[in-house]
PDB file of C-alpha atoms in Angstrom:
ATOM      1  CA  MET A  26     111.772  91.100 111.265  1.00  0.00           C
ATOM      2  CA  SER A  27     114.128  93.669 109.808  1.00  0.00           C
ATOM      3  CA  GLY A  28     115.712  94.680 106.579  1.00  0.00           C
ATOM      4  CA  ALA A  29     114.742  96.218 103.266  1.00  0.00           C
ATOM      5  CA  ASP A  30     111.443  94.342 103.160  1.00  0.00           C
ATOM      6  CA  THR A  31     110.186  96.042 106.342  1.00  0.00           C
ATOM      7  CA  ARG A  32     109.388  99.510 107.569  1.00  0.00           C
ATOM      8  CA  THR A  33     109.194 101.089 110.984  1.00  0.00           C
ATOM      9  CA  VAL A  34     105.821 102.192 112.324  1.00  0.00           C
ATOM     10  CA  ALA A  35     105.391 104.454 115.346  1.00  0.00           C
ATOM     11  CA  TRP A  36     102.095 105.067 117.128  1.00  0.00           C
ATOM     12  CA  ASP A  37     100.921 107.558 119.726  1.00  0.00           C
ATOM     13  CA  ASP A  38     104.515 108.502 120.652  1.00  0.00           C
ATOM     14  CA  LEU A  39     104.537 105.301 122.754  1.00  0.00           C
ATOM     15  CA  VAL A  40     105.483 102.374 120.516  1.00  0.00           C
ATOM     16  CA  ARG A  41     107.707 101.706 117.517  1.00  0.00           C
ATOM     17  CA  PHE A  42     107.893  98.386 115.669  1.00  0.00           C
ATOM     18  CA  GLN A  43     108.614  96.787 112.292  1.00  0.00           C
ATOM     19  CA  ILE A  44     106.035  95.537 109.786  1.00  0.00           C
ATOM     20  CA  PRO A  45     106.426  94.110 106.300  1.00  0.00           C
ATOM     21  CA  ALA A  46     106.810  96.904 103.750  1.00  0.00           C
ATOM     22  CA  ASP A  47     103.770  95.762 101.757  1.00  0.00           C
ATOM     23  CA  TRP A  48     101.260  96.126 104.624  1.00  0.00           C
ATOM     24  CA  SER A  49      98.812  99.029 104.339  1.00  0.00           C
ATOM     25  CA  ILE A  50      98.532 101.544 107.177  1.00  0.00           C
ATOM     26  CA  ASP A  51      95.353 103.340 108.175  1.00  0.00           C
ATOM     27  CA  THR A  52      93.595 104.652 111.266  1.00  0.00           C
ATOM     28  CA  GLU A  53      90.169 103.750 112.588  1.00  0.00           C
ATOM     29  CA  GLU A  54      88.113 105.045 115.456  1.00  0.00           C
ATOM     30  CA  HIS A  55      86.897 102.678 118.169  1.00  0.00           C
ATOM     31  CA  GLU A  56      84.952 103.978 121.166  1.00  0.00           C
ATOM     32  CA  GLY A  57      86.045 107.520 120.311  1.00  0.00           C
ATOM     33  CA  LYS A  58      89.747 106.682 120.332  1.00  0.00           C
ATOM     34  CA  PRO A  59      92.033 106.539 117.280  1.00  0.00           C
ATOM     35  CA  VAL A  60      93.404 103.080 116.533  1.00  0.00           C
ATOM     36  CA  LEU A  61      96.227 102.187 114.165  1.00  0.00           C
ATOM     37  CA  ALA A  62      95.068  99.585 111.612  1.00  0.00           C
ATOM     38  CA  LEU A  63      97.606  97.590 109.580  1.00  0.00           C
ATOM     39  CA  ARG A  64      96.594  95.118 106.894  1.00  0.00           C
ATOM     40  CA  PRO A  65      98.679  92.520 105.114  1.00  0.00           C
ATOM     41  CA  PRO A  66      98.115  92.202 101.364  1.00  0.00           C
ATOM     42  CA  GLY A  67      95.366  89.877 100.202  1.00  0.00           C
ATOM     43  CA  GLY A  68      92.928  90.582 103.020  1.00  0.00           C
ATOM     44  CA  GLN A  69      94.585  88.230 105.515  1.00  0.00           C
ATOM     45  CA  GLY A  70      93.201  90.053 108.552  1.00  0.00           C
ATOM     46  CA  VAL A  71      93.907  93.302 110.356  1.00  0.00           C
ATOM     47  CA  LEU A  72      96.315  94.286 113.120  1.00  0.00           C
ATOM     48  CA  ARG A  73      94.989  97.006 115.407  1.00  0.00           C
ATOM     49  CA  VAL A  74      97.238  98.901 117.808  1.00  0.00           C
ATOM     50  CA  VAL A  75      96.359 101.086 120.791  1.00  0.00           C
ATOM     51  CA  ALA A  76      98.922 102.614 123.157  1.00  0.00           C
ATOM     52  CA  ASP A  77      98.443 104.253 126.519  1.00  0.00           C
ATOM     53  CA  THR A  78     100.181 105.653 129.576  1.00  0.00           C
ATOM     54  CA  ILE A  79      98.518 104.576 132.815  1.00  0.00           C
ATOM     55  CA  ALA A  80      99.150 106.198 136.198  1.00  0.00           C
ATOM     56  CA  ALA A  81     100.620 103.745 138.703  1.00  0.00           C
ATOM     57  CA  LYS A  82      98.307 102.920 141.611  1.00  0.00           C
ATOM     58  CA  ASP A  83     100.808 101.592 144.140  1.00  0.00           C
ATOM     59  CA  SER A  84     103.999 101.059 142.211  1.00  0.00           C
ATOM     60  CA  PRO A  85     104.705 100.888 138.476  1.00  0.00           C
ATOM     61  CA  ALA A  86     105.695  97.209 138.779  1.00  0.00           C
ATOM     62  CA  TYR A  87     102.427  96.299 140.537  1.00  0.00           C
ATOM     63  CA  THR A  88     100.318  98.353 138.105  1.00  0.00           C
ATOM     64  CA  LEU A  89     101.993  96.838 135.044  1.00  0.00           C
ATOM     65  CA  ARG A  90     101.366  93.287 136.271  1.00  0.00           C
ATOM     66  CA  GLU A  91      97.740  94.155 137.141  1.00  0.00           C
ATOM     67  CA  VAL A  92      97.135  95.681 133.672  1.00  0.00           C
ATOM     68  CA  ALA A  93      98.719  92.639 131.989  1.00  0.00           C
ATOM     69  CA  LEU A  94      96.597  90.212 134.025  1.00  0.00           C
ATOM     70  CA  ARG A  95      93.394  92.057 133.148  1.00  0.00           C
ATOM     71  CA  PHE A  96      94.448  92.104 129.487  1.00  0.00           C
ATOM     72  CA  VAL A  97      94.553  88.292 129.247  1.00  0.00           C
ATOM     73  CA  ARG A  98      90.972  88.166 130.601  1.00  0.00           C
ATOM     74  CA  PRO A  99      91.226  85.330 133.123  1.00  0.00           C
ATOM     75  CA  ASP A 100      87.438  85.242 133.659  1.00  0.00           C
ATOM     76  CA  ASP A 101      86.463  85.282 129.966  1.00  0.00           C
ATOM     77  CA  GLY A 102      85.668  81.838 128.562  1.00  0.00           C
ATOM     78  CA  ARG A 103      86.302  83.057 125.007  1.00  0.00           C
ATOM     79  CA  ALA A 104      90.013  83.606 125.744  1.00  0.00           C
ATOM     80  CA  SER A 105      92.640  80.866 125.735  1.00  0.00           C
ATOM     81  CA  ASP A 106      96.397  80.388 125.515  1.00  0.00           C
ATOM     82  CA  ARG A 107      96.984  83.097 128.146  1.00  0.00           C
ATOM     83  CA  VAL A 108     100.643  83.776 128.876  1.00  0.00           C
ATOM     84  CA  LEU A 109     102.436  86.455 130.920  1.00  0.00           C
ATOM     85  CA  GLU A 110     106.199  86.702 130.580  1.00  0.00           C
ATOM     86  CA  ASP A 111     109.004  89.125 131.246  1.00  0.00           C
ATOM     87  CA  ARG A 112     110.283  91.028 128.219  1.00  0.00           C
ATOM     88  CA  PRO A 113     114.001  90.880 127.546  1.00  0.00           C
ATOM     89  CA  GLY A 114     115.405  94.203 128.719  1.00  0.00           C
ATOM     90  CA  GLY A 115     112.539  94.823 131.149  1.00  0.00           C
ATOM     91  CA  GLY A 116     108.788  95.037 131.157  1.00  0.00           C
ATOM     92  CA  ILE A 117     106.177  92.413 130.461  1.00  0.00           C
ATOM     93  CA  ILE A 118     104.431  90.805 127.526  1.00  0.00           C
ATOM     94  CA  ALA A 119     100.984  89.253 127.825  1.00  0.00           C
ATOM     95  CA  THR A 120      99.386  87.143 125.106  1.00  0.00           C
ATOM     96  CA  ALA A 121      96.041  85.455 124.597  1.00  0.00           C
ATOM     97  CA  VAL A 122      93.789  84.184 121.825  1.00  0.00           C
ATOM     98  CA  MET A 123      90.080  84.962 121.726  1.00  0.00           C
ATOM     99  CA  VAL A 124      87.347  83.646 119.456  1.00  0.00           C
ATOM    100  CA  THR A 125      84.457  86.096 119.006  1.00  0.00           C
ATOM    101  CA  GLU A 126      81.438  86.663 116.834  1.00  0.00           C
ATOM    102  CA  GLU A 127      81.567  89.943 114.900  1.00  0.00           C
ATOM    103  CA  ASP A 128      78.556  90.870 112.735  1.00  0.00           C
ATOM    104  CA  GLY A 129      77.584  87.203 112.424  1.00  0.00           C
ATOM    105  CA  ARG A 130      81.135  86.057 111.553  1.00  0.00           C
ATOM    106  CA  ARG A 131      83.374  84.050 113.844  1.00  0.00           C
ATOM    107  CA  GLU A 132      86.755  85.731 114.241  1.00  0.00           C
ATOM    108  CA  THR A 133      89.948  84.755 116.019  1.00  0.00           C
ATOM    109  CA  HIS A 134      91.767  87.605 117.760  1.00  0.00           C
ATOM    110  CA  TYR A 135      95.431  87.085 118.590  1.00  0.00           C
ATOM    111  CA  LEU A 136      96.220  89.517 121.416  1.00  0.00           C
ATOM    112  CA  TRP A 137      99.483  90.972 122.725  1.00  0.00           C
ATOM    113  CA  LEU A 138     100.210  93.588 125.377  1.00  0.00           C
ATOM    114  CA  ALA A 139     103.762  94.892 125.642  1.00  0.00           C
ATOM    115  CA  GLY A 140     104.433  97.156 128.591  1.00  0.00           C
ATOM    116  CA  VAL A 141     107.170  98.843 130.569  1.00  0.00           C
ATOM    117  CA  GLU A 142     107.403 100.691 133.847  1.00  0.00           C
ATOM    118  CA  ALA A 143     107.968 104.454 133.800  1.00  0.00           C
ATOM    119  CA  THR A 144     108.227 106.999 136.588  1.00  0.00           C
ATOM    120  CA  ALA A 145     104.898 106.842 138.468  1.00  0.00           C
ATOM    121  CA  SER A 146     103.202 105.197 135.447  1.00  0.00           C
ATOM    122  CA  VAL A 147     103.306 102.344 132.973  1.00  0.00           C
ATOM    123  CA  ARG A 148     103.362 102.520 129.192  1.00  0.00           C
ATOM    124  CA  VAL A 149     101.609  99.832 127.213  1.00  0.00           C
ATOM    125  CA  ALA A 150     100.944  98.958 123.601  1.00  0.00           C
ATOM    126  CA  MET A 151      98.065  96.597 122.890  1.00  0.00           C
ATOM    127  CA  PHE A 152      97.971  94.679 119.621  1.00  0.00           C
ATOM    128  CA  SER A 153      95.066  92.650 118.228  1.00  0.00           C
ATOM    129  CA  PHE A 154      95.314  90.686 114.990  1.00  0.00           C
ATOM    130  CA  ALA A 155      91.817  89.674 113.834  1.00  0.00           C
ATOM    131  CA  ALA A 156      91.130  87.116 111.119  1.00  0.00           C
ATOM    132  CA  PRO A 157      88.222  84.837 110.205  1.00  0.00           C
ATOM    133  CA  ALA A 158      88.096  81.888 112.631  1.00  0.00           C
ATOM    134  CA  GLU A 159      88.263  79.379 109.781  1.00  0.00           C
ATOM    135  CA  TRP A 160      91.790  80.641 109.037  1.00  0.00           C
ATOM    136  CA  ASP A 161      92.961  79.625 112.514  1.00  0.00           C
ATOM    137  CA  GLY A 162      96.097  77.562 112.068  1.00  0.00           C
ATOM    138  CA  ALA A 163      96.688  78.760 108.492  1.00  0.00           C
ATOM    139  CA  LEU A 164      98.295  82.102 109.327  1.00  0.00           C
ATOM    140  CA  SER A 165     101.736  81.029 110.551  1.00  0.00           C
ATOM    141  CA  ASP A 166     103.424  83.005 107.754  1.00  0.00           C
ATOM    142  CA  VAL A 167     101.779  86.156 109.157  1.00  0.00           C
ATOM    143  CA  LEU A 168     101.630  85.392 112.894  1.00  0.00           C
ATOM    144  CA  GLY A 169     105.216  84.184 113.347  1.00  0.00           C
ATOM    145  CA  PRO A 170     106.888  87.363 112.073  1.00  0.00           C
ATOM    146  CA  LEU A 171     104.181  89.493 113.707  1.00  0.00           C
ATOM    147  CA  ASP A 172     104.811  87.883 117.101  1.00  0.00           C
ATOM    148  CA  GLU A 173     108.536  88.596 116.735  1.00  0.00           C
ATOM    149  CA  ALA A 174     107.892  92.226 115.723  1.00  0.00           C
ATOM    150  CA  ILE A 175     105.631  92.799 118.740  1.00  0.00           C
ATOM    151  CA  ARG A 176     107.979  91.102 121.185  1.00  0.00           C
ATOM    152  CA  THR A 177     110.819  93.339 119.998  1.00  0.00           C
ATOM    153  CA  ALA A 178     108.695  96.509 119.741  1.00  0.00           C
ATOM    154  CA  GLU A 179     110.194  99.536 121.404  1.00  0.00           C
ATOM    155  CA  ILE A 180     107.928 100.986 124.085  1.00  0.00           C
ATOM    156  CA  LEU A 181     108.951 104.639 124.249  1.00  0.00           C
TER     157      LEU A 181
END
């Protein structure tokens, strides 16, 4: 995703990525932490972004893999389609899909974690695109470009 129909978004001095130019940008607060919230036109869901630097326990490579494994929630029956893969140019990307119930509504959450090793730490950006569960399978025009934008996001 690039060109005149996109714009660059940066968050928390840790991640920079492209979104369609017509998406709205806002911030929310979840558990006392600011979260970037991006919405495509027409109420087609919301993309939330959180970024963090995490001190390495043993080595940055070990810590990054551990964080990515926890992110895909291997013990959570609500999560599916879990994948961990190396990012081109270094780092890791973890993806999963989770179906939840939010305020009596079933939602599907498409999850991505993009991370890189740093000196004595790891830097990660976590993305969650939430949409009503009944839309599952009907969002390829949003999810395809979004997946590409996240996979090519720059972790700073």
